[in-house]
XYZ file of C-alpha atoms in Angstrom:
637
model
C 0.000 0.000 0.000
C 2.973 2.332 -0.214
C 6.397 2.891 1.279
C 8.184 0.342 3.400
C 7.986 1.024 7.139
C 11.251 -0.742 7.892
C 13.028 2.536 8.619
C 10.367 3.388 11.228
C 10.329 -0.002 12.958
C 13.985 -0.059 13.863
C 15.320 -2.320 16.588
C 14.179 0.034 19.333
C 10.669 0.317 17.870
C 10.380 -3.433 17.294
C 11.500 -4.216 20.831
C 8.979 -1.732 22.218
C 6.152 -3.364 20.247
C 7.213 -6.859 21.336
C 7.282 -5.633 24.919
C 3.717 -4.323 24.632
C 2.525 -7.662 23.220
C 4.300 -9.670 25.925
C 2.928 -7.405 28.671
C -0.628 -7.825 27.368
C -0.270 -11.585 27.254
C 1.185 -11.624 30.772
C -1.881 -9.775 32.099
C -4.260 -11.981 30.135
C -2.659 -15.307 31.034
C -4.218 -15.752 34.559
C -7.717 -15.135 33.175
C -7.233 -17.772 30.507
C -5.850 -20.333 32.952
C -8.813 -19.821 35.285
C -11.428 -20.076 32.569
C -9.770 -23.085 30.978
C -10.226 -25.064 34.190
C -13.816 -23.832 34.639
C -14.805 -24.686 31.066
C -13.037 -28.035 31.185
C -14.934 -28.905 34.371
C -18.240 -27.923 32.733
C -17.559 -30.143 29.738
C -16.756 -33.120 31.965
C -19.950 -32.397 33.922
C -21.992 -32.333 30.687
C -20.419 -35.628 29.677
C -21.486 -37.291 32.929
C -25.024 -35.888 32.961
C -27.972 -36.915 30.804
C -27.997 -34.954 27.544
C -30.416 -32.031 27.450
C -33.318 -32.019 25.033
C -32.321 -30.326 21.823
C -34.410 -28.075 19.628
C -35.408 -29.831 16.438
C -35.247 -28.497 12.924
C -37.014 -29.998 9.934
C -34.733 -29.187 7.043
C -31.841 -31.552 6.600
C -28.700 -29.908 7.973
C -26.039 -29.438 5.363
C -22.561 -29.709 6.811
C -19.889 -27.060 6.272
C -17.925 -27.222 3.036
C -14.640 -29.067 3.011
C -11.671 -26.746 3.507
C -10.410 -27.384 -0.038
C -13.800 -27.198 -1.729
C -13.948 -24.450 -4.346
C -16.823 -22.019 -3.776
C -15.786 -19.363 -6.287
C -13.254 -19.025 -9.108
C -12.973 -16.189 -11.578
C -10.528 -14.041 -13.516
C -10.328 -10.766 -11.571
C -8.453 -7.491 -12.039
C -6.384 -6.891 -8.908
C -4.120 -3.940 -8.092
C -0.631 -5.078 -7.081
C 2.228 -2.733 -6.158
C 1.924 -0.091 -8.889
C -0.325 -1.557 -11.563
C -3.425 -3.592 -12.320
C -2.953 -7.296 -13.032
C -5.317 -10.040 -14.109
C -5.348 -12.762 -11.458
C -7.262 -15.975 -11.077
C -9.082 -15.619 -7.752
C -10.254 -18.722 -5.895
C -12.288 -18.943 -2.696
C -12.358 -22.304 -0.948
C -14.482 -23.748 1.837
C -12.189 -22.233 4.470
C -13.282 -18.775 3.246
C -9.769 -17.668 2.316
C -9.253 -15.720 -0.885
C -6.396 -17.001 -3.061
C -4.803 -14.977 -5.856
C -3.206 -17.173 -8.532
C -1.128 -15.913 -11.431
C -3.454 -17.585 -13.910
C -5.943 -20.374 -14.375
C -3.126 -22.536 -15.716
C -0.991 -22.185 -12.586
C -4.049 -22.947 -10.459
C -4.764 -26.132 -12.405
C -1.123 -27.218 -12.170
C -1.214 -26.908 -8.387
C 1.196 -24.008 -8.131
C 0.720 -22.279 -4.739
C -1.137 -18.943 -4.947
C 0.845 -15.727 -5.160
C -0.766 -14.733 -1.873
C -3.718 -15.517 0.359
C -6.059 -12.997 1.887
C -7.895 -13.458 5.186
C -10.367 -10.535 5.113
C -11.130 -10.621 8.852
C -12.838 -7.417 9.949
C -12.968 -6.119 6.394
C -15.322 -3.480 5.058
C -16.320 -3.615 1.394
C -16.990 -0.394 -0.529
C -17.754 0.270 -4.169
C -17.289 4.048 -4.476
C -14.164 6.137 -4.102
C -15.981 8.718 -1.965
C -17.035 6.233 0.716
C -13.642 4.559 0.685
C -11.827 7.878 1.106
C -14.115 8.851 3.971
C -13.289 5.601 5.790
C -9.567 6.033 5.230
C -9.717 9.536 6.692
C -11.472 8.209 9.802
C -8.662 5.716 10.346
C -5.904 8.309 10.067
C -4.971 10.346 13.174
C -7.138 13.441 13.330
C -4.247 15.807 13.977
C -2.765 14.923 10.622
C -5.891 15.481 8.517
C -6.048 19.232 8.987
C -3.792 19.870 6.016
C -6.150 20.225 3.051
C -3.303 19.658 0.591
C -2.763 16.127 1.840
C -4.508 13.638 -0.417
C -4.558 9.875 -0.208
C -6.079 8.365 -3.317
C -6.755 4.779 -4.321
C -5.247 3.585 -7.622
C -8.050 4.796 -9.898
C -5.693 6.095 -12.579
C -5.783 3.610 -15.395
C -8.487 1.530 -13.731
C -9.426 -0.936 -16.476
C -13.069 -1.357 -15.489
C -16.055 0.669 -14.362
C -16.962 -1.405 -11.310
C -14.363 -1.180 -8.514
C -14.295 -2.995 -5.165
C -12.347 -1.462 -2.264
C -11.562 -3.745 0.666
C -10.639 -1.823 3.822
C -8.954 -3.973 6.494
C -8.204 -3.033 10.133
C -4.461 -2.580 10.832
C -3.570 -3.990 7.399
C -3.099 -2.800 3.857
C -6.169 -2.352 1.707
C -6.969 -4.333 -1.422
C -8.420 -3.113 -4.711
C -10.296 -5.114 -7.331
C -12.002 -4.094 -10.538
C -14.596 -5.539 -12.937
C -15.828 -4.686 -16.407
C -19.342 -6.082 -15.831
C -21.600 -5.254 -12.895
C -22.872 -8.854 -12.735
C -19.350 -10.129 -12.060
C -18.808 -7.407 -9.495
C -22.030 -8.469 -7.717
C -20.926 -12.114 -7.675
C -17.543 -11.160 -6.219
C -19.138 -8.864 -3.628
C -21.348 -11.741 -2.492
C -18.519 -14.233 -1.960
C -16.194 -11.608 -0.459
C -18.888 -10.668 2.072
C -19.297 -14.361 2.905
C -15.550 -14.601 3.523
C -15.582 -11.623 5.878
C -18.524 -12.927 7.913
C -17.098 -16.408 8.308
C -13.564 -15.215 9.012
C -14.995 -12.927 11.689
C -17.056 -15.522 13.513
C -16.397 -19.160 12.637
C -13.371 -19.645 14.865
C -15.091 -18.101 17.890
C -18.165 -20.337 17.430
C -16.181 -23.496 18.036
C -17.236 -25.438 21.121
C -13.734 -26.530 22.110
C -12.442 -25.867 25.607
C -9.711 -23.618 24.198
C -12.088 -21.331 22.330
C -14.800 -21.123 24.996
C -12.228 -20.458 27.710
C -10.637 -17.787 25.548
C -13.960 -16.026 24.980
C -14.818 -15.908 28.657
C -11.286 -14.839 29.571
C -11.373 -11.919 27.098
C -14.781 -10.959 28.420
C -13.615 -10.789 32.054
C -10.248 -9.288 31.136
C -11.924 -6.340 29.414
C -14.394 -5.951 32.273
C -11.483 -5.742 34.695
C -10.319 -2.727 32.684
C -13.779 -1.164 32.811
C -15.012 -2.191 29.351
C -18.423 -3.882 29.516
C -19.565 -3.118 25.992
C -19.782 -5.541 23.100
C -16.361 -5.242 21.480
C -16.301 -4.806 17.717
C -12.812 -6.282 17.385
C -13.715 -9.635 18.957
C -13.282 -11.259 15.551
C -11.068 -13.918 14.034
C -8.691 -16.281 15.802
C -7.528 -16.031 19.405
C -4.182 -14.589 18.295
C -5.887 -11.976 16.151
C -8.250 -10.972 18.980
C -5.349 -10.497 21.396
C -3.457 -8.573 18.719
C -6.466 -6.268 18.388
C -6.316 -5.667 22.146
C -2.636 -4.771 21.901
C -3.167 -2.471 18.924
C -5.866 -0.490 20.699
C -3.352 0.453 23.375
C -0.361 0.682 21.028
C -1.766 3.034 18.380
C -1.768 6.176 20.563
C 1.915 5.577 21.345
C 2.771 5.038 17.688
C 0.904 8.192 16.770
C 2.673 10.254 19.421
C 6.184 8.909 18.886
C 6.311 8.248 15.145
C 4.020 10.608 13.268
C 6.035 13.763 14.090
C 9.164 12.088 12.730
C 7.794 10.786 9.435
C 10.410 11.639 6.792
C 8.045 11.668 3.868
C 6.260 14.209 1.723
C 2.865 15.240 2.973
C 1.148 13.358 0.171
C 2.840 10.134 1.329
C 2.208 10.401 5.072
C -0.915 8.283 5.083
C 0.724 5.556 3.042
C 3.709 5.448 5.384
C 1.491 5.525 8.480
C -0.748 2.657 7.341
C 2.287 0.603 6.282
C 3.824 1.188 9.722
C 0.626 0.106 11.473
C 0.527 -3.072 9.384
C 4.152 -3.892 10.210
C 3.418 -3.412 13.918
C 0.313 -5.619 13.660
C 2.250 -8.443 12.029
C 4.991 -8.203 14.648
C 2.421 -8.298 17.467
C 0.755 -11.417 16.014
C 4.067 -13.217 15.595
C 4.881 -12.572 19.241
C 1.421 -13.573 20.505
C 1.225 -16.716 18.394
C 4.187 -18.232 20.169
C 2.941 -17.148 23.599
C -0.633 -18.382 23.086
C 0.563 -21.728 21.742
C 2.644 -22.274 24.883
C -0.223 -21.142 27.135
C -2.726 -23.516 25.545
C -0.340 -26.444 25.809
C 0.267 -25.617 29.475
C -3.492 -25.549 30.153
C -4.115 -28.800 28.286
C -1.543 -30.556 30.454
C -3.006 -29.049 33.639
C -6.523 -30.122 32.652
C -5.326 -33.653 32.011
C -3.913 -33.768 35.533
C -7.121 -32.269 36.999
C -9.464 -34.702 35.286
C -8.997 -37.451 37.874
C -9.949 -35.077 40.696
C -12.936 -33.751 38.740
C -14.390 -37.188 38.083
C -13.802 -38.502 41.610
C -15.031 -35.368 43.429
C -17.744 -34.188 41.044
C -20.478 -34.152 43.709
C -18.329 -32.249 46.206
C -17.349 -29.665 43.581
C -20.979 -29.166 42.620
C -21.940 -28.794 46.286
C -19.237 -26.169 46.733
C -20.521 -24.308 43.713
C -24.140 -24.563 44.875
C -23.214 -23.189 48.301
C -21.439 -20.195 46.752
C -24.315 -19.641 44.350
C -26.756 -19.574 47.263
C -24.729 -16.897 49.027
C -24.513 -14.830 45.857
C -28.159 -15.261 44.994
C -29.218 -14.047 48.443
C -27.463 -10.717 47.936
C -27.637 -10.250 44.161
C -30.922 -11.675 42.876
C -33.365 -9.129 44.287
C -31.427 -6.004 43.166
C -30.759 -7.602 39.759
C -34.429 -8.427 39.203
C -35.441 -4.956 40.363
C -33.088 -3.294 37.905
C -34.210 -5.604 35.086
C -37.873 -4.827 35.730
C -37.321 -1.070 35.943
C -34.363 -0.321 33.677
C -34.549 -3.012 30.992
C -37.920 -4.770 30.744
C -39.931 -1.673 29.701
C -37.754 -1.316 26.580
C -37.519 -4.950 25.473
C -40.714 -4.994 23.416
C -39.776 -1.853 21.466
C -36.250 -3.118 20.775
C -37.712 -6.441 19.625
C -39.997 -4.617 17.198
C -36.988 -2.880 15.676
C -35.202 -6.231 15.344
C -38.066 -8.221 13.869
C -38.708 -6.061 10.805
C -35.323 -6.119 9.010
C -34.444 -9.684 10.062
C -37.802 -11.187 9.110
C -37.760 -9.222 5.859
C -34.394 -10.774 4.959
C -35.594 -14.290 5.794
C -38.803 -13.777 3.800
C -36.943 -12.530 0.750
C -34.649 -15.564 0.939
C -37.752 -17.788 1.029
C -39.142 -16.108 -2.086
C -35.781 -16.485 -3.817
C -35.560 -20.187 -2.943
C -39.170 -20.748 -4.027
C -38.560 -18.980 -7.334
C -35.448 -21.033 -8.062
C -37.130 -24.328 -7.147
C -40.150 -23.419 -9.290
C -37.918 -22.581 -12.248
C -36.094 -25.868 -11.830
C -39.411 -27.746 -11.787
C -40.417 -26.073 -15.053
C -37.085 -26.732 -16.744
C -36.913 -30.452 -15.923
C -40.447 -31.746 -16.318
C -39.426 -34.805 -18.339
C -37.905 -36.501 -15.293
C -34.766 -38.466 -14.744
C -31.583 -37.476 -12.956
C -29.477 -35.874 -15.692
C -26.204 -33.978 -15.572
C -28.133 -30.792 -16.337
C -30.365 -31.396 -13.304
C -27.324 -31.990 -11.095
C -25.774 -28.717 -12.281
C -29.020 -26.839 -11.632
C -29.235 -28.265 -8.111
C -25.617 -27.283 -7.449
C -26.417 -23.724 -8.520
C -29.483 -23.760 -6.266
C -27.320 -24.549 -3.235
C -25.430 -21.234 -3.337
C -27.710 -18.425 -4.529
C -26.684 -14.800 -4.395
C -28.266 -13.558 -1.144
C -26.914 -10.019 -1.347
C -30.363 -8.401 -1.484
C -31.480 -10.473 1.527
C -28.354 -9.455 3.428
C -29.007 -5.804 2.624
C -32.421 -6.008 4.284
C -30.805 -7.388 7.435
C -28.103 -4.748 7.162
C -30.761 -2.069 7.652
C -30.531 -2.919 11.371
C -27.769 -0.306 11.444
C -30.457 2.320 10.828
C -33.113 0.724 13.023
C -30.985 0.295 16.153
C -28.967 3.519 16.224
C -30.655 4.647 19.470
C -29.277 1.690 21.432
C -25.976 3.461 22.039
C -27.665 6.128 24.128
C -30.008 3.776 26.008
C -27.821 0.719 26.623
C -24.355 1.721 25.431
C -24.615 -0.846 22.636
C -22.980 -0.035 19.306
C -21.763 -3.377 17.935
C -24.625 -3.893 15.508
C -22.233 -5.358 12.924
C -21.788 -8.533 14.977
C -25.554 -9.062 15.145
C -25.872 -8.429 11.413
C -23.047 -10.840 10.545
C -24.369 -13.625 12.760
C -27.885 -13.253 11.379
C -26.637 -13.315 7.807
C -24.651 -16.490 8.483
C -27.766 -18.095 9.987
C -29.769 -17.114 6.913
C -27.111 -18.530 4.605
C -27.175 -21.817 6.511
C -30.978 -21.976 6.342
C -31.045 -21.410 2.588
C -28.335 -24.027 2.047
C -30.315 -26.461 4.213
C -33.424 -25.813 2.096
C -31.529 -26.488 -1.136
C -29.948 -29.628 0.318
C -33.317 -30.939 1.544
C -34.912 -30.231 -1.844
C -32.073 -32.109 -3.502
C -32.615 -35.203 -1.319
C -36.409 -35.132 -1.497
C -36.350 -34.619 -5.246
C -34.134 -37.630 -5.883
C -36.301 -39.787 -3.627
C -39.600 -38.621 -5.167
C -38.320 -39.126 -8.721
C -37.146 -42.614 -7.763
C -40.514 -43.454 -6.171
C -42.566 -41.935 -8.992
C -40.494 -41.930 -12.200
C -43.547 -41.639 -14.423
C -44.703 -38.341 -12.994
C -41.554 -36.279 -12.387
C -43.366 -32.928 -12.564
C -45.721 -33.863 -9.724
C -42.815 -35.274 -7.704
C -40.879 -32.009 -8.040
C -43.840 -29.895 -6.950
C -44.407 -32.176 -3.976
C -40.763 -31.791 -2.919
C -40.926 -28.025 -3.335
C -43.986 -27.636 -1.107
C -42.452 -29.842 1.588
C -39.294 -27.744 1.632
C -41.182 -24.451 1.856
C -43.250 -25.703 4.782
C -40.143 -26.902 6.596
C -38.385 -23.621 5.774
C -41.167 -21.685 7.501
C -40.809 -23.734 10.669
C -37.016 -23.557 10.762
C -37.110 -19.845 9.929
C -39.359 -19.210 12.928
C -37.104 -21.268 15.197
C -33.972 -19.514 13.966
C -35.419 -16.023 14.233
C -36.749 -16.592 17.760
C -33.255 -17.675 18.761
C -31.743 -14.632 17.079
C -34.196 -12.241 18.753
C -33.580 -13.818 22.134
C -29.827 -13.672 21.614
C -29.899 -10.072 20.453
C -31.990 -8.842 23.386
C -29.641 -10.525 25.841
C -26.537 -9.272 24.038
C -27.830 -5.702 23.905
C -28.979 -5.416 27.527
C -26.796 -7.746 29.628
C -23.619 -5.590 29.414
C -25.695 -2.595 30.529
C -26.911 -4.526 33.583
C -23.409 -5.661 34.497
C -21.923 -2.204 34.105
C -24.669 -0.627 36.215
C -24.365 -3.151 39.063
C -20.555 -3.406 38.981
C -19.821 -0.577 41.443
C -22.096 -2.234 44.003
C -20.755 -5.778 43.797
C -17.199 -5.607 42.440
C -15.541 -5.439 45.871
C -17.985 -7.871 47.486
C -17.278 -10.517 44.831
C -13.587 -10.501 45.703
C -14.411 -11.277 49.335
C -16.541 -14.298 48.424
C -13.583 -16.195 47.007
C -12.725 -17.377 50.518
C -15.969 -19.386 50.596
C -14.658 -21.735 47.903
C -13.021 -24.956 49.019
C -9.329 -24.530 48.233
C -9.182 -27.960 46.598
C -11.877 -26.951 44.126
C -11.009 -23.307 43.490
C -9.835 -24.115 39.963
C -13.351 -25.193 38.968
C -15.593 -22.712 40.812
C -15.237 -19.053 39.889
C -17.161 -16.267 41.604
C -17.567 -14.048 38.529
C -18.942 -16.889 36.410
C -21.612 -17.651 38.990
C -22.425 -13.978 39.520
C -22.940 -13.381 35.799
C -25.020 -16.540 35.583
C -27.423 -15.108 38.167
C -27.693 -11.827 36.260
C -28.324 -13.760 33.064
C -31.124 -15.787 34.653
C -32.838 -12.616 35.850
C -32.709 -11.085 32.389
C -33.533 -14.311 30.604
C -36.971 -14.577 32.193
C -37.957 -11.158 30.843
C -36.534 -11.819 27.381
C -38.354 -15.142 27.024
C -41.651 -13.473 27.920
C -41.373 -10.776 25.282
C -40.242 -13.146 22.499
C -42.978 -15.675 23.281
C -45.559 -12.891 23.311
C -44.488 -11.868 19.809
C -44.836 -15.493 18.699
C -48.255 -15.772 20.356
C -49.402 -12.767 18.337
C -47.939 -14.454 15.220
C -45.849 -11.406 14.407
C -43.780 -11.876 11.248
C -45.013 -15.475 10.930
C -43.435 -16.657 14.191
C -44.741 -19.950 15.574
C -45.527 -20.854 19.187
C -46.713 -24.415 19.792
C -44.932 -26.507 17.186
C -46.063 -29.953 18.318
C -48.727 -30.285 15.635
C -46.362 -29.005 12.984
C -43.708 -31.505 14.039
C -46.144 -34.413 14.042
C -47.364 -33.473 10.557
C -43.815 -33.294 9.234
C -42.370 -36.273 11.089
C -43.599 -38.595 8.361
C -40.835 -37.162 6.220
C -37.668 -39.222 6.466
C -35.738 -35.946 6.565
C -36.406 -34.860 10.139
C -32.989 -33.418 10.517
C -30.175 -33.151 12.954
C -30.925 -30.905 15.918
C -29.592 -27.485 16.636
C -26.764 -27.472 19.137
C -27.953 -25.387 22.101
C -25.503 -22.866 23.426
C -25.575 -19.979 25.834
C -27.114 -16.571 25.161
C -24.242 -14.740 26.811
C -22.011 -15.832 23.939
C -24.168 -14.178 21.293
C -23.131 -11.040 19.496
C -19.571 -11.792 20.476
C -20.256 -12.108 24.201
C -18.345 -14.954 25.859
C -20.604 -17.618 27.308
C -21.393 -18.598 30.860
C -20.806 -22.306 31.168
C -22.019 -22.924 34.680
C -24.903 -22.239 37.068
C -27.535 -21.275 34.532
C -29.804 -23.396 32.326
C -29.276 -23.648 28.626
C -31.297 -21.130 26.628
C -31.660 -20.518 22.894
C -28.875 -18.739 21.053
C -27.694 -18.066 17.550
C -27.733 -21.074 15.256
C -24.482 -22.988 15.281
C -23.089 -22.525 11.797
C -19.976 -23.948 10.167
C -18.060 -24.372 13.445
C -14.984 -25.881 11.856
C -14.351 -23.725 8.798
C -11.675 -21.414 10.151
C -8.748 -21.687 7.736
C -5.640 -23.393 9.003
C -3.602 -20.394 7.907
C -5.408 -18.309 10.526
C -3.715 -20.380 13.213
C -0.229 -19.788 11.839
C 2.057 -16.806 12.413
C 1.373 -14.001 9.915
C 4.711 -14.646 8.213
C 3.487 -18.121 7.258
C 0.178 -17.094 5.693
C 1.455 -17.363 2.149
C 2.694 -20.939 2.523
C 0.294 -23.465 1.013
C 0.271 -26.840 -0.620
C -1.257 -27.619 -4.015
C -4.886 -26.500 -4.361
C -7.541 -29.168 -4.624
C -10.522 -29.381 -6.923
C -14.182 -29.328 -6.164
C -17.221 -27.266 -6.970
C -19.968 -26.364 -4.585
């Protein structure tokens, strides 16, 4: 993106940045160790207890794509260094973007020229909006000079339809297209990559990830930050690097900007290049430290497992005793605050949520119905042909950009939440909802595929009727699963919006008292019982009761085609052999990027679990290794 920052990150600067990263990890390490033991205990407890009833869905669940599966491939104009080049761009099932020199090198298995993980990216299609975002990211004190211009490489742009990809703490990327249809297709897959890179890793149910989420949550609270954090995205190393950069940037601005030895027109380029170099250095340092920390915790958990299994009842009794003490002092004030400061606003916030989200889900239903209807008309003669297989493959990944845009209007609907609840991270809610919608549409296409094959096999002489029958089944099941998914999303959003506000408000009252309660925990079991986890579980239960009431009331009134009692619907649909795999229940405190509470509270609905294992392997490697890759595989989704 411009000049090399090597002259700015000299040995002194590099050592200072490494020191900041190591200091952050040192402060974070005790939180992670504590939560690792707590989460590990909870998973052993779940293993020993009877499994909880799981919410059913009707559509057949389609699994995540294989990491090497090709989701998109196209010749794309990409700006590199000082000029535009034609590159063969491939997106695989791990949602990484690969730039190959040509189609021929891709086919031969030559590693890509580079790989792009667009975590946290913002996609823009006009120079004006891109320039405005760049200016926001540059230190304010340096933007006063009106003669200073930072322009994207529009000179000689070979097409009329540009795509600007703005990335936090990293260089930006520029693409260009000669046809708007190809630009739209690229925008769709690039947006998918950003959403999945942001969230897939943090949705994993492993001990390491869940412990990390809760540790970050408590670590930020210890520093006075209770809000939903916008930079809780990507891998654990990237999240910690984002924490470091938030504290490091003011120092870089103060110490380095005054000494930039560049012309005014180059200052932004040099600054952004310097920030990227610092970000890479921070990640390299943290990768090594986090790897060692996780290995240390895995070994400790292995040693603790014998004690956990032999003393499970005693540990649970210790936790129950502490919970009773906490509940006696916390429950009444928490419920009072919920009823007075939160409950009166839940219904109005829900109304603002339901419109855009339900509109997006309804448009996706109409799109799926239209595509299935067209397929039924095109293949009335019957038989499973290659053309039918290709049409079904196309059906499985429609362009949902217009549906996503309806959900994206939540940014306009929920702008007042910052003033009322201090909530501003609407992007996380939007991304999670869009991923859930994508999964639902893929499930509908997959179910139609299976039903269609079965109906054609059972009734080969009347293929047209068999196709229509399959289509109507899928639409009915879509409606049920859409209601289930949206109720979970609404519940999750209401909790995610209001719970941090409750915790921040009550913190001054209970922060000191919580420290004193640690002495009530049996010393032998202190690794598995944590005061703050139990305290937040009690707050969550108080809020949860109010949230469930307001969501169920909306369903009772059949707002936006929400369902209440689904027993009759399930019994009608159970004759289908495609009653699918259940949703995996998880905790509402983990929604919208909030780490989950894994003890003391009952399971409640949350965002749909989507593609939990699609985080690219490269994300778990040091930044310097991101370009290393073996031969690409084949496959078409």
